[in-house]
Amino acid sequence: RYDLPWIADLRDPWTNIHYYDQLYHTPIAKRIDRKYELQVLERADAVIVTSEDTKRLFLNKPAKIDPNKIHVIPNGYDEDDFIYPSTPPQDELLITYTGTITENYNIDVFLKVISQLRSVNSDIRYKLRFIGKVSAGVKQRISKAGLEGMTEFVPHVPHTEAIKYLMESTMLLMAIADVPAVYSNVPGKLFEYLASNKPIICLGPVHSDTDRIIDECGAGRLFHYTAHELMLDHMMLMSKAWSINPNLDLPYLNHAQFSRRELTEKLAKVVKRLVVKAKV
C-alpha cells in the first residue's frame, strides 16, 4: 500500500517444518498456508533464511522467486555472553548437552559408545550432564544403557548459567531430531557451542548444513545416527587425548563469522540495498 521495502525473515521452513504434520491442519488450512507461503516468497523484496538448505527448499517451490533476493543469515552467538573462563574438570571427562531433548533425538549410538568406553577405559571417569528438559523416554534409554549413575540432569536454567555450564565441560553433545526434512535444521545452540571452543560430537544427517559448519570450523565431528564404529573410534581418540591433557579445548576456531555483530552487518547490507533501490 505504501510502497515500502519488505523484508520477510523466515527463521524456519514454513509448510516443510519437520513437525508440520503434527499440527493437524485441516485440508483448507493447509491450502491457505501454501498460498500465503508462495505470496510471501514472490512479493517480498528480500527473504532472509537461516541456512542454505532452507534457501534451496524455498527455491524449489512452484513460485516465481528471484534467487538473488533470498539471503542466508544464520543464527549466531553473542560475544558478550562468553564472560566465563574455560574450566573443564581435571578428574573426569564431562560431556554436556544443553536444551530440550526428546525421543525424536536419536542418541542411542552415542549412549552405546559411552557404555563401551567405560568398560575399555576403566581408568577414565566419564560423566554426562543434560541441562534443560529431558523426556522420560530419553531417561529410560540412558538407564537401559547402564549410564544412569554417571548422568546428571539439571532442570532449565537461565541462559547465562547455561553458558557457564558449557565452559565447565570437556566436550559438548548435540543431536538433531531424526525426522524427515531435517537437513535445513541448524540448531541455534550450534553457534554457542562453537563459541565455547569445546569439541562437539553431533548426531544428525551427514552432508547437512550443520555437518558443513562443524567441519569448516574444525569444531568436532557429526555422525549419522547409526555410525557406531566411526563414533567409537573417534571417542577412543578423544579419550586418549584426555588422558594426556584433560583440557581438550580447541585452538581458535573460524567461528567469528557467526557472531551477532558480524551477522548484523550482513543484515544492514540487505537493508541498505533495498533503501537505495527504493530511492531509485
Short mmCIF file of C-alpha atoms in Angstrom, two decimals:
data_model
loop_
_atom_site.label_atom_id
_atom_site.label_comp_id
_atom_site.label_asym_id
_atom_site.label_seq_id
_atom_site.Cartn_x
_atom_site.Cartn_y
_atom_site.Cartn_z
CA ARG A 1 0.00 0.00 0.00
CA TYR A 2 2.79 2.46 0.92
CA ASP A 3 5.42 1.08 -1.46
CA LEU A 4 7.83 0.33 1.39
CA PRO A 5 10.61 -2.24 1.06
CA TRP A 6 9.54 -5.51 2.68
CA ILE A 7 11.96 -8.00 4.23
CA ALA A 8 10.44 -11.36 5.16
CA ASP A 9 12.54 -13.06 7.84
CA LEU A 10 11.69 -16.79 7.81
CA ARG A 11 13.54 -18.35 10.73
CA ASP A 12 12.29 -21.86 9.87
CA PRO A 13 10.73 -23.63 6.90
CA TRP A 14 7.00 -22.97 6.62
CA THR A 15 4.93 -25.82 5.26
CA ASN A 16 8.02 -28.06 5.32
CA ILE A 17 8.84 -27.67 9.00
CA HIS A 18 9.54 -31.16 10.31
CA TYR A 19 6.63 -31.11 12.78
CA TYR A 20 4.09 -29.66 10.33
CA ASP A 21 2.01 -32.86 10.19
CA GLN A 22 1.77 -32.85 13.97
CA LEU A 23 -0.16 -29.57 13.83
CA TYR A 24 -3.11 -31.49 12.35
CA HIS A 25 -4.21 -28.75 9.98
CA THR A 26 -7.39 -29.28 8.00
CA PRO A 27 -7.04 -29.51 4.19
CA ILE A 28 -8.37 -25.95 3.91
CA ALA A 29 -5.81 -24.66 6.42
CA LYS A 30 -3.01 -26.41 4.51
CA ARG A 31 -4.09 -24.76 1.26
CA ILE A 32 -4.17 -21.36 2.94
CA ASP A 33 -0.69 -21.98 4.35
CA ARG A 34 0.68 -22.90 0.92
CA LYS A 35 -0.99 -19.86 -0.64
CA TYR A 36 0.47 -17.40 1.88
CA GLU A 37 3.88 -19.08 1.72
CA LEU A 38 4.09 -18.56 -2.06
CA GLN A 39 2.76 -14.99 -1.80
CA VAL A 40 5.43 -14.06 0.73
CA LEU A 41 8.21 -15.66 -1.31
CA GLU A 42 7.07 -13.93 -4.51
CA ARG A 43 6.15 -10.49 -3.19
CA ALA A 44 8.75 -9.76 -0.50
CA ASP A 45 11.63 -7.57 -1.67
CA ALA A 46 14.06 -9.71 0.29
CA VAL A 47 13.77 -13.01 2.13
CA ILE A 48 16.10 -13.99 4.94
CA VAL A 49 16.63 -17.64 5.89
CA THR A 50 18.99 -19.27 8.37
CA SER A 51 20.54 -21.99 6.20
CA GLU A 52 21.49 -22.83 2.64
CA ASP A 53 19.21 -25.87 2.80
CA THR A 54 16.20 -23.70 3.61
CA LYS A 55 17.08 -21.43 0.68
CA ARG A 56 17.19 -24.44 -1.67
CA LEU A 57 13.89 -25.68 -0.25
CA PHE A 58 12.13 -22.36 -0.97
CA LEU A 59 13.64 -22.08 -4.45
CA ASN A 60 12.14 -25.48 -5.31
CA LYS A 61 8.65 -24.15 -4.63
CA PRO A 62 6.34 -23.67 -7.66
CA ALA A 63 6.66 -19.91 -7.48
CA LYS A 64 8.40 -17.13 -9.39
CA ILE A 65 11.19 -16.41 -6.94
CA ASP A 66 14.33 -14.44 -7.69
CA PRO A 67 17.15 -16.47 -6.06
CA ASN A 68 19.16 -13.28 -5.56
CA LYS A 69 16.63 -11.92 -3.10
CA ILE A 70 16.97 -14.85 -0.68
CA HIS A 71 19.78 -14.15 1.78
CA VAL A 72 21.26 -16.68 4.20
CA ILE A 73 21.93 -15.14 7.62
CA PRO A 74 22.25 -17.95 10.15
CA ASN A 75 21.62 -17.85 13.86
CA GLY A 76 24.67 -16.86 15.86
CA TYR A 77 26.11 -16.12 19.27
CA ASP A 78 26.56 -13.00 21.35
CA GLU A 79 30.21 -12.38 22.18
CA ASP A 80 29.23 -10.63 25.40
CA ASP A 81 27.70 -13.87 26.73
CA PHE A 82 31.08 -15.57 26.92
CA ILE A 83 32.47 -13.90 30.01
CA TYR A 84 33.33 -17.10 31.86
CA PRO A 85 36.77 -18.73 31.72
CA SER A 86 37.11 -22.26 30.40
CA THR A 87 37.40 -24.63 33.38
CA PRO A 88 36.99 -28.24 32.23
CA PRO A 89 37.23 -30.75 35.10
CA GLN A 90 40.57 -32.44 35.66
CA ASP A 91 39.26 -35.66 37.19
CA GLU A 92 36.51 -36.62 34.73
CA LEU A 93 35.67 -36.41 31.04
CA LEU A 94 32.47 -34.37 31.18
CA ILE A 95 30.15 -34.27 28.15
CA THR A 96 27.37 -31.68 28.32
CA TYR A 97 24.11 -31.34 26.39
CA THR A 98 22.03 -28.17 26.68
CA GLY A 99 18.40 -27.68 25.69
CA THR A 100 15.36 -29.89 25.26
CA ILE A 101 15.81 -33.49 24.16
CA THR A 102 13.03 -35.96 23.32
CA GLU A 103 12.73 -39.39 21.74
CA ASN A 104 12.99 -37.79 18.27
CA TYR A 105 16.61 -37.00 19.08
CA ASN A 106 18.22 -40.36 18.42
CA ILE A 107 21.29 -40.65 20.67
CA ASP A 108 21.26 -44.45 21.11
CA VAL A 109 24.59 -44.95 19.31
CA PHE A 110 26.23 -42.32 21.49
CA LEU A 111 24.95 -43.98 24.66
CA LYS A 112 26.23 -47.34 23.45
CA VAL A 113 29.65 -45.86 22.72
CA ILE A 114 29.93 -44.28 26.17
CA SER A 115 28.95 -47.59 27.77
CA GLN A 116 31.71 -49.36 25.81
CA LEU A 117 34.28 -46.70 26.67
CA ARG A 118 33.61 -47.16 30.37
CA SER A 119 34.40 -50.86 30.02
CA VAL A 120 37.55 -50.38 27.93
CA ASN A 121 38.94 -47.30 29.69
CA SER A 122 38.27 -48.15 33.31
CA ASP A 123 40.89 -45.60 34.41
CA ILE A 124 38.85 -42.73 32.92
CA ARG A 125 35.82 -41.36 34.71
CA TYR A 126 33.13 -40.37 32.21
CA LYS A 127 30.20 -38.14 33.09
CA LEU A 128 27.15 -36.97 31.12
CA ARG A 129 25.28 -33.80 32.01
CA PHE A 130 21.96 -32.72 30.48
CA ILE A 131 20.93 -29.11 31.03
CA GLY A 132 17.24 -28.49 30.31
CA LYS A 133 14.19 -30.63 29.67
CA VAL A 134 14.85 -34.34 29.14
CA SER A 135 11.88 -36.53 28.21
CA ALA A 136 11.03 -39.67 30.17
CA GLY A 137 11.79 -41.77 27.09
CA VAL A 138 15.35 -40.43 26.82
CA LYS A 139 15.92 -41.02 30.53
CA GLN A 140 14.76 -44.62 30.04
CA ARG A 141 17.28 -45.08 27.22
CA ILE A 142 20.06 -43.70 29.41
CA SER A 143 19.07 -46.10 32.18
CA LYS A 144 18.85 -49.04 29.77
CA ALA A 145 22.40 -48.26 28.57
CA GLY A 146 23.60 -48.53 32.17
CA LEU A 147 24.57 -44.86 32.36
CA GLU A 148 22.07 -43.61 34.93
CA GLY A 149 24.62 -43.47 37.74
CA MET A 150 27.04 -41.29 35.77
CA THR A 151 24.43 -38.92 34.32
CA GLU A 152 23.38 -35.63 35.88
CA PHE A 153 20.10 -33.93 34.99
CA VAL A 154 19.90 -30.20 35.59
CA PRO A 155 16.49 -28.54 35.08
CA HIS A 156 16.04 -25.42 32.96
CA VAL A 157 18.46 -22.65 33.94
CA PRO A 158 18.87 -19.01 32.82
CA HIS A 159 20.77 -18.55 29.59
CA THR A 160 23.87 -17.08 31.23
CA GLU A 161 24.08 -20.07 33.56
CA ALA A 162 23.77 -22.46 30.59
CA ILE A 163 26.81 -20.74 29.02
CA LYS A 164 28.70 -21.27 32.27
CA TYR A 165 27.93 -24.99 32.11
CA LEU A 166 29.33 -25.08 28.57
CA MET A 167 32.58 -23.52 29.71
CA GLU A 168 32.88 -26.03 32.56
CA SER A 169 32.67 -29.02 30.18
CA THR A 170 35.23 -31.21 28.42
CA MET A 171 33.12 -31.90 25.32
CA LEU A 172 29.66 -30.97 24.08
CA LEU A 173 26.92 -33.26 22.77
CA MET A 174 24.45 -32.12 20.14
CA ALA A 175 21.69 -34.04 18.39
CA ILE A 176 19.36 -33.15 15.52
CA ALA A 177 15.86 -34.63 15.51
CA ASP A 178 15.77 -37.84 13.48
CA VAL A 179 12.77 -36.87 11.38
CA PRO A 180 12.08 -36.24 7.66
CA ALA A 181 13.01 -32.88 6.11
CA VAL A 182 15.59 -32.20 8.80
CA TYR A 183 18.51 -31.13 6.58
CA SER A 184 17.54 -27.47 6.90
CA ASN A 185 17.52 -27.69 10.70
CA VAL A 186 20.62 -25.93 12.06
CA PRO A 187 20.18 -25.77 15.85
CA GLY A 188 20.67 -22.33 17.32
CA LYS A 189 22.78 -23.86 20.08
CA LEU A 190 25.39 -24.89 17.49
CA PHE A 191 26.80 -21.37 17.36
CA GLU A 192 27.15 -21.06 21.11
CA TYR A 193 28.79 -24.47 21.12
CA LEU A 194 31.26 -23.11 18.55
CA ALA A 195 31.94 -20.01 20.64
CA SER A 196 32.82 -22.16 23.66
CA ASN A 197 35.78 -23.72 21.76
CA LYS A 198 34.83 -27.16 23.09
CA PRO A 199 34.97 -30.27 20.87
CA ILE A 200 31.50 -31.10 19.57
CA ILE A 201 30.13 -34.58 18.98
CA CYS A 202 26.91 -34.38 17.00
CA LEU A 203 24.37 -36.91 15.76
CA GLY A 204 22.48 -35.87 12.66
CA PRO A 205 22.22 -36.04 8.87
CA VAL A 206 25.58 -36.12 7.08
CA HIS A 207 26.25 -33.51 4.35
CA SER A 208 23.74 -31.19 6.01
CA ASP A 209 24.43 -27.53 6.79
CA THR A 210 25.19 -28.46 10.38
CA ASP A 211 27.73 -31.04 9.21
CA ARG A 212 29.34 -28.49 6.89
CA ILE A 213 29.60 -25.78 9.56
CA ILE A 214 31.15 -28.09 12.15
CA ASP A 215 33.63 -29.37 9.58
CA GLU A 216 34.57 -25.94 8.21
CA CYS A 217 35.16 -24.60 11.72
CA GLY A 218 37.18 -27.64 12.77
CA ALA A 219 34.90 -27.87 15.79
CA GLY A 220 34.39 -31.62 16.10
CA ARG A 221 32.53 -34.32 14.20
CA LEU A 222 28.98 -35.04 13.06
CA PHE A 223 28.00 -38.70 12.87
CA HIS A 224 25.00 -40.36 11.33
CA TYR A 225 22.59 -41.87 13.85
CA THR A 226 23.86 -45.37 13.01
CA ALA A 227 27.63 -44.68 12.69
CA HIS A 228 28.64 -46.76 15.69
CA GLU A 229 32.16 -47.79 14.66
CA LEU A 230 33.13 -44.33 13.44
CA MET A 231 31.94 -42.70 16.64
CA LEU A 232 33.63 -45.31 18.82
CA ASP A 233 36.96 -44.78 17.05
CA HIS A 234 36.61 -41.01 17.40
CA MET A 235 35.76 -41.16 21.08
CA MET A 236 38.62 -43.58 21.74
CA LEU A 237 41.00 -40.99 20.26
CA MET A 238 39.43 -38.21 22.31
CA SER A 239 39.73 -40.34 25.46
CA LYS A 240 43.44 -40.97 24.80
CA ALA A 241 43.99 -37.26 24.27
CA TRP A 242 42.18 -36.53 27.54
CA SER A 243 44.47 -38.97 29.37
CA ILE A 244 47.42 -36.85 28.26
CA ASN A 245 45.78 -33.49 28.87
CA PRO A 246 42.27 -33.20 30.40
CA ASN A 247 41.79 -29.85 28.69
CA LEU A 248 40.56 -30.66 25.17
CA ASP A 249 39.72 -27.05 24.31
CA LEU A 250 40.22 -26.32 20.63
CA PRO A 251 42.51 -23.62 19.26
CA TYR A 252 40.95 -20.52 17.75
CA LEU A 253 38.09 -21.62 15.53
CA ASN A 254 36.77 -19.97 12.39
CA HIS A 255 33.52 -19.03 14.08
CA ALA A 256 33.78 -15.22 14.27
CA GLN A 257 31.59 -15.11 11.15
CA PHE A 258 28.71 -16.32 13.33
CA SER A 259 28.97 -13.58 15.97
CA ARG A 260 25.83 -11.46 16.06
CA ARG A 261 27.96 -8.40 15.33
CA GLU A 262 29.06 -9.94 12.00
CA LEU A 263 25.55 -11.18 11.20
CA THR A 264 24.03 -7.76 11.89
CA GLU A 265 26.46 -6.25 9.38
CA LYS A 266 25.12 -8.70 6.77
CA LEU A 267 21.55 -7.68 7.61
CA ALA A 268 22.48 -4.00 7.38
CA LYS A 269 23.81 -4.54 3.85
CA VAL A 270 20.49 -6.13 2.80
CA VAL A 271 18.56 -3.19 4.25
CA LYS A 272 20.83 -0.60 2.62
CA ARG A 273 20.48 -2.21 -0.81
CA LEU A 274 16.68 -2.11 -0.53
CA VAL A 275 16.71 1.52 0.61
CA VAL A 276 18.90 2.52 -2.34
CA LYS A 277 16.68 0.57 -4.72
CA ALA A 278 13.54 2.21 -3.29
CA LYS A 279 15.01 5.69 -3.79
CA VAL A 280 15.87 4.91 -7.39
#
